[in-house]
Short mmCIF file of C-alpha atoms in Angstrom, two decimals:
data_model
loop_
_atom_site.label_atom_id
_atom_site.label_comp_id
_atom_site.label_asym_id
_atom_site.label_seq_id
_atom_site.Cartn_x
_atom_site.Cartn_y
_atom_site.Cartn_z
CA MET A 1 53.64 -147.96 -52.08
CA ASN A 2 56.84 -146.06 -51.32
CA SER A 3 57.13 -142.82 -49.34
CA THR A 4 57.12 -140.56 -52.41
CA MET A 5 53.97 -142.12 -53.84
CA GLN A 6 52.21 -141.88 -50.48
CA MET A 7 53.05 -138.17 -50.20
CA MET A 8 51.93 -137.54 -53.77
CA GLN A 9 48.56 -139.14 -53.07
CA ASN A 10 48.10 -136.93 -50.01
CA HIS A 11 48.25 -133.98 -52.40
CA SER A 12 46.16 -135.33 -55.24
CA ASN A 13 43.28 -133.07 -54.23
CA ASP A 14 45.14 -129.81 -53.78
CA MET A 15 47.21 -129.86 -56.93
CA SER A 16 47.08 -126.68 -58.97
CA MET A 17 46.96 -128.60 -62.24
CA ALA A 18 43.47 -130.05 -62.40
CA GLY A 19 43.01 -133.33 -64.16
CA MET A 20 46.58 -134.55 -63.78
CA ASN A 21 46.68 -138.33 -64.00
CA MET A 22 48.44 -139.33 -60.80
CA THR A 23 49.24 -142.90 -61.83
CA VAL A 24 50.95 -141.79 -65.01
CA MET A 25 52.87 -139.09 -63.14
CA GLN A 26 54.05 -141.49 -60.45
CA GLU A 27 55.42 -143.81 -63.11
CA CYS A 28 57.16 -140.89 -64.76
CA ILE A 29 58.75 -139.82 -61.46
CA GLU A 30 60.07 -143.36 -60.97
CA ALA A 31 61.33 -143.51 -64.57
CA CYS A 32 63.17 -140.18 -64.25
CA SER A 33 64.79 -141.30 -61.00
CA ALA A 34 65.94 -144.58 -62.56
CA CYS A 35 67.23 -142.67 -65.59
CA GLU A 36 69.27 -140.24 -63.49
CA GLN A 37 70.86 -143.16 -61.64
CA ALA A 38 71.57 -145.35 -64.68
CA CYS A 39 73.01 -142.43 -66.66
CA THR A 40 75.21 -141.32 -63.77
CA MET A 41 76.66 -144.81 -63.47
CA CYS A 42 76.98 -145.32 -67.21
CA ALA A 43 78.88 -142.04 -67.61
CA ASP A 44 81.22 -143.10 -64.80
CA SER A 45 81.99 -146.51 -66.27
CA MET A 46 82.85 -145.50 -69.85
CA MET A 47 86.64 -145.72 -70.17
CA ALA A 48 87.50 -145.68 -73.89
CA PRO A 49 87.99 -142.41 -75.81
CA GLU A 50 85.36 -143.49 -78.36
CA MET A 51 82.82 -143.45 -75.52
CA ALA A 52 83.29 -139.71 -74.93
CA THR A 53 80.05 -138.71 -76.65
CA CYS A 54 78.17 -141.36 -74.70
CA ARG A 55 79.63 -140.15 -71.39
CA SER A 56 78.72 -136.58 -72.14
CA MET A 57 75.18 -137.39 -73.24
CA CYS A 58 74.62 -139.64 -70.23
CA SER A 59 75.72 -136.82 -67.92
CA ASN A 60 73.27 -134.50 -69.65
CA ALA A 61 70.45 -137.03 -69.43
CA ALA A 62 71.12 -137.50 -65.71
CA ASP A 63 70.82 -133.76 -65.07
CA MET A 64 67.73 -133.29 -67.23
CA SER A 65 65.83 -136.25 -65.79
CA ALA A 66 66.73 -135.10 -62.26
CA ALA A 67 65.26 -131.66 -62.98
CA MET A 68 62.16 -133.22 -64.58
CA MET A 69 61.63 -135.45 -61.55
CA ARG A 70 61.81 -132.53 -59.13
CA VAL A 71 59.31 -130.46 -61.11
CA MET A 72 56.81 -133.32 -60.90
CA LEU A 73 57.37 -133.50 -57.15
CA ARG A 74 56.22 -129.89 -56.73
CA PRO A 75 52.44 -129.82 -57.20
CA THR A 76 52.06 -126.28 -55.84
CA GLY A 77 53.47 -124.39 -58.78
CA MET A 78 52.67 -126.86 -61.53
CA SER A 79 51.94 -125.27 -64.90
CA ARG A 80 50.70 -127.09 -67.98
CA GLU A 81 52.90 -125.09 -70.33
CA VAL A 82 56.07 -125.58 -68.30
CA MET A 83 55.34 -129.25 -67.81
CA SER A 84 54.77 -129.85 -71.52
CA SER A 85 57.98 -128.21 -72.68
CA MET A 86 60.06 -129.93 -70.01
CA LEU A 87 58.57 -133.35 -70.77
CA GLN A 88 59.33 -132.74 -74.44
CA ALA A 89 62.94 -131.80 -73.66
CA THR A 90 63.41 -134.81 -71.39
CA MET A 91 62.00 -137.12 -74.06
CA VAL A 92 64.33 -135.75 -76.75
CA MET A 93 67.31 -135.97 -74.37
CA CYS A 94 66.55 -139.55 -73.32
CA MET A 95 66.01 -140.78 -76.88
CA ALA A 96 69.27 -139.18 -78.04
CA CYS A 97 71.11 -140.77 -75.13
CA ALA A 98 69.48 -144.18 -75.75
CA ASP A 99 70.47 -144.05 -79.43
CA GLU A 100 74.07 -143.23 -78.53
CA CYS A 101 74.23 -145.94 -75.86
CA MET A 102 72.81 -148.54 -78.26
CA MET A 103 75.71 -147.91 -80.67
CA HIS A 104 78.00 -149.78 -78.28
CA ALA A 105 75.56 -151.98 -76.43
CA ASP A 106 77.42 -155.03 -77.74
CA MET A 107 80.59 -153.98 -75.95
CA SER A 108 79.10 -152.66 -72.73
CA ALA A 109 76.47 -154.13 -70.43
CA ASP A 110 76.16 -150.70 -68.82
CA CYS A 111 75.29 -149.02 -72.11
CA LYS A 112 72.74 -151.70 -72.96
CA MET A 113 70.96 -151.30 -69.67
CA CYS A 114 71.27 -147.52 -69.68
CA ALA A 115 69.72 -147.37 -73.16
CA GLU A 116 66.79 -149.43 -71.93
CA VAL A 117 66.25 -147.20 -68.88
CA CYS A 118 66.47 -144.06 -71.06
CA ARG A 119 63.84 -145.45 -73.42
CA GLN A 120 61.55 -146.22 -70.53
CA CYS A 121 61.98 -142.66 -69.29
CA ALA A 122 61.19 -141.25 -72.74
CA ALA A 123 58.11 -143.48 -72.93
CA ALA A 124 56.97 -142.35 -69.48
CA CYS A 125 57.34 -138.70 -70.55
CA GLN A 126 55.34 -139.42 -73.70
CA ALA A 127 52.62 -141.04 -71.59
CA MET A 128 52.49 -137.88 -69.46
CA ILE A 129 52.16 -135.70 -72.56
CA ASP A 130 49.39 -137.96 -73.86
CA SER A 131 47.53 -137.91 -70.54
CA MET A 132 47.69 -134.11 -70.45
CA ALA A 133 46.28 -133.86 -73.98
CA VAL A 134 43.27 -135.96 -73.04
CA VAL A 135 42.24 -133.84 -70.09
CA MET B 1 87.50 -113.46 -68.46
CA ASN B 2 86.60 -115.94 -65.74
CA SER B 3 87.77 -119.55 -65.46
CA THR B 4 84.71 -121.04 -67.13
CA MET B 5 84.95 -118.78 -70.15
CA GLN B 6 88.66 -119.49 -70.50
CA MET B 7 88.04 -123.24 -70.47
CA MET B 8 85.21 -122.90 -72.98
CA GLN B 9 87.48 -121.02 -75.38
CA ASN B 10 90.10 -123.77 -75.13
CA HIS B 11 87.47 -126.10 -76.56
CA SER B 12 85.98 -123.86 -79.21
CA ASN B 13 87.75 -125.85 -81.93
CA ASP B 14 86.92 -129.37 -80.83
CA MET B 15 83.23 -128.95 -80.15
CA SER B 16 80.98 -131.49 -81.78
CA MET B 17 78.40 -128.88 -82.70
CA ALA B 18 79.90 -126.95 -85.56
CA GLY B 19 78.99 -123.31 -85.90
CA MET B 20 78.03 -122.74 -82.29
CA ASN B 21 78.35 -119.06 -81.43
CA MET B 22 80.62 -119.09 -78.39
CA THR B 23 79.89 -115.53 -77.27
CA VAL B 24 76.16 -116.14 -77.19
CA MET B 25 76.64 -119.44 -75.37
CA GLN B 26 78.91 -117.90 -72.76
CA GLU B 27 76.29 -115.27 -72.01
CA CYS B 28 73.66 -117.96 -71.74
CA ILE B 29 75.80 -119.97 -69.29
CA GLU B 30 76.19 -116.86 -67.14
CA ALA B 31 72.47 -116.08 -67.35
CA CYS B 32 71.50 -119.63 -66.32
CA SER B 33 73.89 -119.52 -63.38
CA ALA B 34 72.51 -116.18 -62.20
CA CYS B 35 68.96 -117.51 -62.64
CA GLU B 36 69.65 -120.62 -60.55
CA GLN B 37 71.07 -118.46 -57.77
CA ALA B 38 68.37 -115.78 -57.79
CA CYS B 39 65.55 -118.35 -57.91
CA THR B 40 67.07 -120.40 -55.08
CA MET B 41 67.24 -117.31 -52.88
CA CYS B 42 63.82 -116.02 -53.92
CA ALA B 43 62.20 -119.37 -53.09
CA ASP B 44 63.89 -119.33 -49.70
CA SER B 45 62.75 -115.84 -48.79
CA MET B 46 59.03 -116.14 -49.61
CA MET B 47 57.20 -116.39 -46.27
CA ALA B 48 53.51 -115.72 -46.93
CA PRO B 49 51.10 -118.51 -47.95
CA GLU B 50 50.07 -116.52 -51.04
CA MET B 51 53.67 -116.82 -52.24
CA ALA B 52 53.45 -120.61 -52.44
CA THR B 53 53.13 -120.72 -56.23
CA CYS B 54 56.04 -118.34 -56.57
CA ARG B 55 58.23 -120.46 -54.27
CA SER B 56 57.42 -123.59 -56.19
CA MET B 57 58.03 -122.04 -59.60
CA CYS B 58 61.29 -120.47 -58.45
CA SER B 59 62.48 -123.87 -57.22
CA ASN B 60 61.62 -125.36 -60.59
CA ALA B 61 63.36 -122.56 -62.48
CA ALA B 62 66.49 -123.04 -60.34
CA ASP B 63 66.63 -126.75 -61.21
CA MET B 64 65.92 -126.26 -64.90
CA SER B 65 68.43 -123.46 -65.40
CA ALA B 66 71.05 -125.49 -63.51
CA ALA B 67 70.52 -128.44 -65.87
CA MET B 68 70.61 -126.12 -68.90
CA MET B 69 73.87 -124.55 -67.72
CA ARG B 70 75.54 -127.93 -67.30
CA VAL B 71 74.52 -129.13 -70.76
CA MET B 72 76.16 -126.06 -72.28
CA LEU B 73 79.32 -126.82 -70.30
CA ARG B 74 79.64 -130.24 -71.98
CA PRO B 75 80.80 -129.64 -75.58
CA THR B 76 81.66 -133.29 -76.21
CA GLY B 77 78.14 -134.66 -76.49
CA MET B 78 76.38 -131.56 -77.69
CA SER B 79 73.43 -132.20 -79.98
CA ARG B 80 71.46 -129.58 -81.85
CA GLU B 81 68.13 -131.30 -81.24
CA VAL B 82 68.71 -131.76 -77.50
CA MET B 83 69.99 -128.21 -77.14
CA SER B 84 66.98 -126.72 -78.95
CA SER B 85 64.37 -128.52 -76.87
CA MET B 86 66.14 -127.75 -73.60
CA LEU B 87 66.58 -124.08 -74.47
CA GLN B 88 62.89 -123.95 -75.32
CA ALA B 89 61.93 -125.56 -71.99
CA THR B 90 64.22 -123.23 -70.03
CA MET B 91 62.75 -120.21 -71.79
CA VAL B 92 59.17 -121.26 -71.04
CA MET B 93 60.08 -122.01 -67.42
CA CYS B 94 61.86 -118.70 -66.89
CA MET B 95 59.08 -116.63 -68.45
CA ALA B 96 56.44 -118.39 -66.33
CA CYS B 97 58.52 -117.76 -63.22
CA ALA B 98 59.13 -114.12 -64.15
CA ASP B 99 55.39 -113.56 -64.68
CA GLU B 100 54.58 -115.07 -61.30
CA CYS B 101 57.30 -113.09 -59.53
CA MET B 102 56.12 -109.84 -61.13
CA MET B 103 52.67 -110.35 -59.58
CA HIS B 104 54.11 -109.40 -56.20
CA ALA B 105 57.12 -107.35 -57.20
CA ASP B 106 55.60 -104.39 -55.33
CA MET B 107 55.74 -106.25 -52.05
CA SER B 108 59.06 -108.02 -52.47
CA ALA B 109 62.43 -106.74 -53.61
CA ASP B 110 63.51 -110.36 -54.04
CA CYS B 111 60.68 -111.09 -56.46
CA LYS B 112 61.36 -107.97 -58.46
CA MET B 113 65.00 -108.82 -58.90
CA CYS B 114 64.31 -112.50 -59.48
CA ALA B 115 61.81 -111.65 -62.22
CA GLU B 116 64.44 -109.52 -63.92
CA VAL B 117 67.08 -112.27 -63.74
CA CYS B 118 64.57 -114.84 -65.09
CA ARG B 119 63.76 -112.59 -68.03
CA GLN B 120 67.42 -112.16 -68.82
CA CYS B 121 67.84 -115.93 -68.75
CA ALA B 122 64.88 -116.41 -71.09
CA ALA B 123 66.30 -113.77 -73.43
CA ALA B 124 69.71 -115.46 -73.39
CA CYS B 125 68.07 -118.79 -74.27
CA GLN B 126 66.18 -117.11 -77.12
CA ALA B 127 69.46 -115.62 -78.38
CA MET B 128 70.95 -119.12 -78.38
CA ILE B 129 68.01 -120.49 -80.37
CA ASP B 130 68.32 -117.61 -82.84
CA SER B 131 72.07 -118.13 -83.25
CA MET B 132 71.54 -121.84 -83.93
CA ALA B 133 68.94 -121.08 -86.60
CA VAL B 134 71.37 -118.85 -88.47
CA VAL B 135 74.10 -121.45 -88.75
CA MET C 1 77.78 -106.24 -57.54
CA ASN C 2 75.89 -109.02 -59.28
CA SER C 3 72.25 -109.99 -58.70
CA THR C 4 73.02 -112.77 -56.24
CA MET C 5 75.18 -110.57 -54.05
CA GLN C 6 72.55 -107.83 -54.07
CA MET C 7 69.85 -110.27 -52.95
CA MET C 8 72.12 -111.69 -50.25
CA GLN C 9 72.71 -108.21 -48.85
CA ASN C 10 68.97 -107.57 -48.71
CA HIS C 11 68.78 -110.50 -46.31
CA SER C 12 71.83 -109.79 -44.21
CA ASN C 13 69.64 -108.61 -41.36
CA ASP C 14 67.08 -111.41 -41.26
CA MET C 15 69.41 -114.36 -41.47
CA SER C 16 68.84 -117.05 -38.86
CA MET C 17 72.55 -117.55 -38.34
CA ALA C 18 73.71 -114.51 -36.42
CA GLY C 19 77.21 -113.29 -36.99
CA MET C 20 77.68 -114.81 -40.42
CA ASN C 21 80.37 -112.89 -42.29
CA MET C 22 78.59 -111.91 -45.51
CA THR C 23 81.72 -110.98 -47.46
CA VAL C 24 83.33 -114.35 -46.79
CA MET C 25 80.11 -116.16 -47.67
CA GLN C 26 79.69 -114.27 -50.93
CA GLU C 27 83.19 -115.24 -51.97
CA CYS C 28 82.45 -118.83 -51.08
CA ILE C 29 79.25 -118.82 -53.16
CA GLU C 30 81.22 -117.50 -56.13
CA ALA C 31 83.99 -120.07 -55.59
CA CYS C 32 81.51 -122.96 -55.42
CA SER C 33 79.80 -121.79 -58.60
CA ALA C 34 83.12 -121.52 -60.44
CA CYS C 35 84.10 -124.96 -59.13
CA GLU C 36 80.88 -126.60 -60.34
CA GLN C 37 81.41 -125.11 -63.79
CA ALA C 38 85.12 -125.91 -64.12
CA CYS C 39 84.65 -129.48 -62.86
CA THR C 40 81.71 -130.10 -65.20
CA MET C 41 83.79 -128.99 -68.18
CA CYS C 42 86.92 -130.80 -67.04
CA ALA C 43 85.00 -134.08 -66.64
CA ASP C 44 83.57 -133.64 -70.13
CA SER C 45 86.91 -133.00 -71.80
CA MET C 46 88.90 -135.94 -70.39
CA MET C 47 89.23 -138.49 -73.20
CA ALA C 48 91.96 -140.96 -72.22
CA PRO C 49 91.20 -144.06 -70.11
CA GLU C 50 93.87 -143.02 -67.58
CA MET C 51 91.77 -139.92 -66.89
CA ALA C 52 88.85 -141.98 -65.61
CA THR C 53 89.51 -141.25 -61.94
CA CYS C 54 89.85 -137.56 -62.71
CA ARG C 55 86.55 -137.53 -64.62
CA SER C 56 84.74 -139.25 -61.81
CA MET C 57 86.17 -137.01 -59.10
CA CYS C 58 85.42 -133.88 -61.12
CA SER C 59 81.81 -135.00 -61.52
CA ASN C 60 81.60 -135.52 -57.76
CA ALA C 61 83.17 -132.15 -57.02
CA ALA C 62 80.68 -130.47 -59.38
CA ASP C 63 77.73 -132.01 -57.54
CA MET C 64 79.08 -131.29 -54.06
CA SER C 65 80.00 -127.68 -54.76
CA ALA C 66 76.59 -127.13 -56.38
CA ALA C 67 74.86 -128.41 -53.24
CA MET C 68 77.14 -126.29 -51.01
CA MET C 69 76.38 -123.19 -53.06
CA ARG C 70 72.64 -123.68 -52.77
CA VAL C 71 72.77 -124.16 -49.00
CA MET C 72 74.55 -120.82 -48.66
CA LEU C 73 71.85 -119.21 -50.80
CA ARG C 74 69.16 -120.23 -48.29
CA PRO C 75 69.53 -117.98 -45.23
CA THR C 76 66.17 -118.99 -43.74
CA GLY C 77 67.09 -122.48 -42.57
CA MET C 78 70.78 -121.96 -42.03
CA SER C 79 72.27 -124.04 -39.24
CA ARG C 80 75.80 -123.76 -37.90
CA GLU C 81 76.19 -127.52 -37.49
CA VAL C 82 74.94 -128.34 -41.00
CA MET C 83 77.03 -125.57 -42.53
CA SER C 84 80.21 -126.75 -40.79
CA SER C 85 79.94 -130.36 -41.87
CA MET C 86 79.05 -129.45 -45.43
CA LEU C 87 81.91 -126.97 -45.72
CA GLN C 88 84.25 -129.65 -44.39
CA ALA C 89 82.97 -132.18 -46.95
CA THR C 90 83.26 -129.69 -49.80
CA MET C 91 86.81 -128.83 -48.76
CA VAL C 92 87.87 -132.49 -48.64
CA MET C 93 86.20 -133.14 -51.99
CA CYS C 94 87.81 -130.15 -53.70
CA MET C 95 91.29 -130.90 -52.37
CA ALA C 96 91.04 -134.54 -53.50
CA CYS C 97 89.90 -133.40 -56.94
CA ALA C 98 92.65 -130.77 -57.16
CA ASP C 99 95.31 -133.36 -56.25
CA GLU C 100 94.02 -135.75 -58.91
CA CYS C 101 93.84 -133.01 -61.56
CA MET C 102 97.37 -131.85 -60.76
CA MET C 103 98.70 -135.33 -61.58
CA HIS C 104 98.14 -134.63 -65.27
CA ALA C 105 98.24 -130.85 -65.35
CA ASP C 106 101.21 -131.08 -67.72
CA MET C 107 99.13 -132.84 -70.34
CA SER C 108 95.88 -130.95 -69.93
CA ALA C 109 95.18 -127.23 -69.72
CA ASP C 110 91.69 -128.12 -68.45
CA CYS C 111 93.07 -130.12 -65.54
CA LYS C 112 95.52 -127.40 -64.61
CA MET C 113 92.82 -124.76 -64.50
CA CYS C 114 90.32 -127.05 -62.83
CA ALA C 115 92.84 -127.86 -60.08
CA GLU C 116 93.33 -124.17 -59.46
CA VAL C 117 89.58 -123.49 -59.26
CA CYS C 118 89.13 -126.47 -56.90
CA ARG C 119 91.85 -125.15 -54.61
CA GLN C 120 90.25 -121.73 -54.54
CA CYS C 121 86.94 -123.36 -53.61
CA ALA C 122 88.58 -125.36 -50.81
CA ALA C 123 90.27 -122.17 -49.56
CA ALA C 124 86.95 -120.30 -49.63
CA CYS C 125 85.32 -123.10 -47.61
CA GLN C 126 88.18 -122.97 -45.10
CA ALA C 127 87.72 -119.19 -44.81
CA MET C 128 84.03 -119.78 -44.05
CA ILE C 129 84.90 -122.32 -41.34
CA ASP C 130 87.42 -119.89 -39.86
CA SER C 131 84.95 -117.01 -39.90
CA MET C 132 82.34 -119.14 -38.13
CA ALA C 133 84.83 -120.13 -35.42
CA VAL C 134 85.55 -116.50 -34.64
CA VAL C 135 81.94 -115.54 -34.09
CA MET D 1 66.50 -156.01 -58.28
CA ASN D 2 66.13 -152.65 -60.03
CA SER D 3 68.28 -151.31 -62.86
CA THR D 4 70.58 -149.29 -60.58
CA MET D 5 71.31 -152.24 -58.32
CA GLN D 6 72.00 -154.47 -61.29
CA MET D 7 74.48 -151.97 -62.73
CA MET D 8 76.16 -151.56 -59.35
CA GLN D 9 76.68 -155.31 -59.07
CA ASN D 10 78.26 -155.40 -62.52
CA HIS D 11 80.93 -153.09 -61.11
CA SER D 12 81.46 -154.68 -57.72
CA ASN D 13 84.77 -156.14 -58.86
CA ASP D 14 86.30 -153.09 -60.49
CA MET D 15 85.56 -150.54 -57.81
CA SER D 16 88.53 -148.47 -56.75
CA MET D 17 87.55 -148.62 -53.10
CA ALA D 18 88.32 -152.16 -52.02
CA GLY D 19 86.18 -153.72 -49.35
CA MET D 20 83.14 -151.54 -49.90
CA ASN D 21 80.05 -153.35 -48.64
CA MET D 22 77.76 -153.32 -51.68
CA THR D 23 74.57 -154.23 -49.82
CA VAL D 24 74.97 -151.37 -47.37
CA MET D 25 75.79 -148.96 -50.18
CA GLN D 26 72.78 -149.99 -52.23
CA GLU D 27 70.52 -149.34 -49.26
CA CYS D 28 72.15 -145.94 -48.78
CA ILE D 29 71.62 -145.04 -52.46
CA GLU D 30 67.94 -145.92 -52.12
CA ALA D 31 67.64 -143.98 -48.86
CA CYS D 32 69.24 -140.86 -50.37
CA SER D 33 66.94 -141.03 -53.37
CA ALA D 34 63.85 -141.36 -51.15
CA CYS D 35 65.13 -138.48 -49.00
CA GLU D 36 65.62 -136.17 -51.98
CA GLN D 37 62.09 -136.89 -53.16
CA ALA D 38 60.36 -136.59 -49.78
CA CYS D 39 62.21 -133.38 -48.92
CA THR D 40 61.44 -131.83 -52.31
CA MET D 41 57.73 -132.52 -51.83
CA CYS D 42 57.71 -131.49 -48.19
CA ALA D 43 59.35 -128.15 -49.02
CA ASP D 44 56.75 -127.59 -51.73
CA SER D 45 53.77 -128.30 -49.51
CA MET D 46 54.64 -126.07 -46.53
CA MET D 47 52.34 -123.04 -46.73
CA ALA D 48 52.45 -121.28 -43.36
CA PRO D 49 55.11 -118.66 -42.52
CA GLU D 50 56.10 -120.63 -39.41
CA MET D 51 57.15 -123.46 -41.72
CA ALA D 52 59.83 -121.32 -43.40
CA THR D 53 62.74 -122.95 -41.56
CA CYS D 54 61.36 -126.37 -42.38
CA ARG D 55 61.02 -125.51 -46.08
CA SER D 56 64.55 -124.20 -46.24
CA MET D 57 66.05 -127.18 -44.43
CA CYS D 58 64.10 -129.64 -46.58
CA SER D 59 65.41 -127.94 -49.72
CA ASN D 60 68.95 -128.24 -48.36
CA ALA D 61 68.46 -131.90 -47.43
CA ALA D 62 67.13 -132.63 -50.93
CA ASP D 63 70.25 -131.13 -52.55
CA MET D 64 72.70 -132.78 -50.16
CA SER D 65 71.16 -136.25 -50.41
CA ALA D 66 71.06 -135.92 -54.21
CA ALA D 67 74.79 -135.14 -54.28
CA MET D 68 75.52 -138.00 -51.86
CA MET D 69 73.55 -140.43 -54.02
CA ARG D 70 75.44 -139.46 -57.16
CA VAL D 71 78.84 -139.87 -55.50
CA MET D 72 77.91 -143.43 -54.51
CA LEU D 73 76.88 -144.10 -58.12
CA ARG D 74 80.40 -143.29 -59.35
CA PRO D 75 82.67 -146.20 -58.36
CA THR D 76 85.54 -145.07 -60.58
CA GLY D 77 86.72 -142.12 -58.53
CA MET D 78 85.59 -143.28 -55.12
CA SER D 79 87.78 -142.12 -52.26
CA ARG D 80 87.48 -143.20 -48.65
CA GLU D 81 88.21 -139.74 -47.29
CA VAL D 82 85.71 -137.98 -49.56
CA MET D 83 83.06 -140.60 -48.90
CA SER D 84 83.47 -140.32 -45.12
CA SER D 85 83.15 -136.56 -44.96
CA MET D 86 80.18 -136.50 -47.33
CA LEU D 87 78.36 -139.25 -45.42
CA GLN D 88 78.97 -137.30 -42.22
CA ALA D 89 77.57 -134.11 -43.76
CA THR D 90 74.53 -135.91 -45.14
CA MET D 91 73.87 -137.49 -41.76
CA VAL D 92 74.06 -134.15 -39.94
CA MET D 93 71.83 -132.51 -42.58
CA CYS D 94 69.20 -135.26 -42.45
CA MET D 95 69.04 -135.34 -38.65
CA ALA D 96 68.67 -131.55 -38.49
CA CYS D 97 65.89 -131.70 -41.07
CA ALA D 98 64.16 -134.58 -39.29
CA ASP D 99 64.25 -132.69 -35.98
CA GLU D 100 62.74 -129.60 -37.61
CA CYS D 101 60.05 -131.60 -39.41
CA MET D 102 59.10 -133.42 -36.19
CA MET D 103 58.34 -130.08 -34.52
CA HIS D 104 55.17 -129.86 -36.60
CA ALA D 105 54.50 -133.49 -37.37
CA ASP D 106 51.17 -133.17 -35.56
CA MET D 107 49.97 -130.59 -38.03
CA SER D 108 51.39 -132.00 -41.21
CA ALA D 109 51.33 -135.54 -42.59
CA ASP D 110 54.04 -134.46 -45.03
CA CYS D 111 56.40 -133.38 -42.25
CA LYS D 112 55.79 -136.58 -40.31
CA MET D 113 56.63 -138.76 -43.27
CA CYS D 114 59.53 -136.55 -44.37
CA ALA D 115 61.05 -136.75 -40.88
CA GLU D 116 60.87 -140.53 -41.03
CA VAL D 117 62.50 -140.68 -44.46
CA CYS D 118 65.25 -138.27 -43.31
CA ARG D 119 65.97 -140.46 -40.29
CA GLN D 120 66.22 -143.53 -42.47
CA CYS D 121 68.66 -141.69 -44.71
CA ALA D 122 70.77 -140.63 -41.73
CA ALA D 123 70.74 -144.23 -40.46
CA ALA D 124 71.78 -145.54 -43.88
CA CYS D 125 74.69 -143.06 -43.94
CA GLN D 126 75.72 -144.17 -40.45
CA ALA D 127 75.62 -147.80 -41.59
CA MET D 128 77.93 -146.87 -44.47
CA ILE D 129 80.36 -145.16 -42.11
CA ASP D 130 80.29 -148.20 -39.81
CA SER D 131 80.88 -150.61 -42.70
CA MET D 132 83.86 -148.54 -43.87
CA ALA D 133 85.38 -148.58 -40.38
CA VAL D 134 85.26 -152.37 -40.25
CA VAL D 135 87.15 -152.94 -43.49
#
């Protein structure tokens, strides 16, 4: 268990959003962090002009997943409504970025891996939305 | 006209998202920037324990409006679907933060001003959504 | 006077870092904000492969100036030593980015303007360092 | 090996900064990421007024380590001078934050863990500086 997960567990009892599934949220935090990193690197490595859309979308996905991650790391002011709309936005962003990256996955190992990481992030956001609907 | 606005206008013809209303977007960029700054300061100045929710929400609003601003500054990979969901999330976030700040606006000049700046940001996001619906 | 400046002035008496020159700091906050925005746009608009270094440096300058701006917006935990080293790093970053952008200022109006905004940010950071040395 | 590390290794041959020690840099990327997360949570969990400096410094350390991480994830525009000054600033920031957190480590499990993560980040930055001096 890494330092972030240990700190999150310390706060599992005092979180303002009752019924939050901590396991699902921890996976989503990890997925957002991986997405920010993969997208930042992917954007940096795209050289060709035809990769311009991909670069731009990857930069956007990095910023959105970074913001999403931070919001999940702040239990004190957590709000169901805010969380839902941000998870939705992150999911849409990550799927759009994954689709764009997949268009040139044959030519770029970065894009192929970045697309995979984006999809995992979108899936982790969907799992969060699902877990919130249950409670 | 500041440097950002001048650069945006240089790109008004090559943007991938046809029909974007540049005036509305420029106001939204400014509103997001002001929101990030006000929320960062407001979060820093809240001392009392009963301000904990406000601090946390302000920190979230700062991160979300910063991400929203950057996405609008990247015309190359702009996508209507991504833009819509992020504007929606920013609006929800800013209204939640404004409501929380208003709860102690009597005690704090920071909160009062921050609430106002958050509302302006939410309104600017709504104006963006409206302008996209028209086109 | 915009909302950020008004909030900063409200806190000019309770700042932990005595002797901070508020006028110089406000200009530096503005310069960092403009730098983040110009660099984000410049990075997005560079299409050619030979612009790859410029794109990457602009993305770095955007992130560094954003972090620098936020630190100045948090009077409560301000530390002279932290401030000095961050201002130094931001100045080095912005000058490196300006030099790179100037190498193709003839071909790109974005690069020309971005270089100018980066230089103004570096100058504003230097003014902060100078003002702190005096006190 | 996680996705970020795999992507970094794909680029170990085309990095503009010859002689960069990839193992040391990967550890520093991980340390910065952990620092951003721990500091974000620590800032969120501090309730008492006497924790205000700690909250503010943790928020600063989160932003600085996030910027540092991203710069290391962009091999294309890497510059020795920029890297050195940013590593120095991150190190100073993390040590200042660790010292502040340790002042109330007895009262707060969050602060104790956050101080440890900040120190590891500072050490990882120092290791990067040392590795760059050797080459």
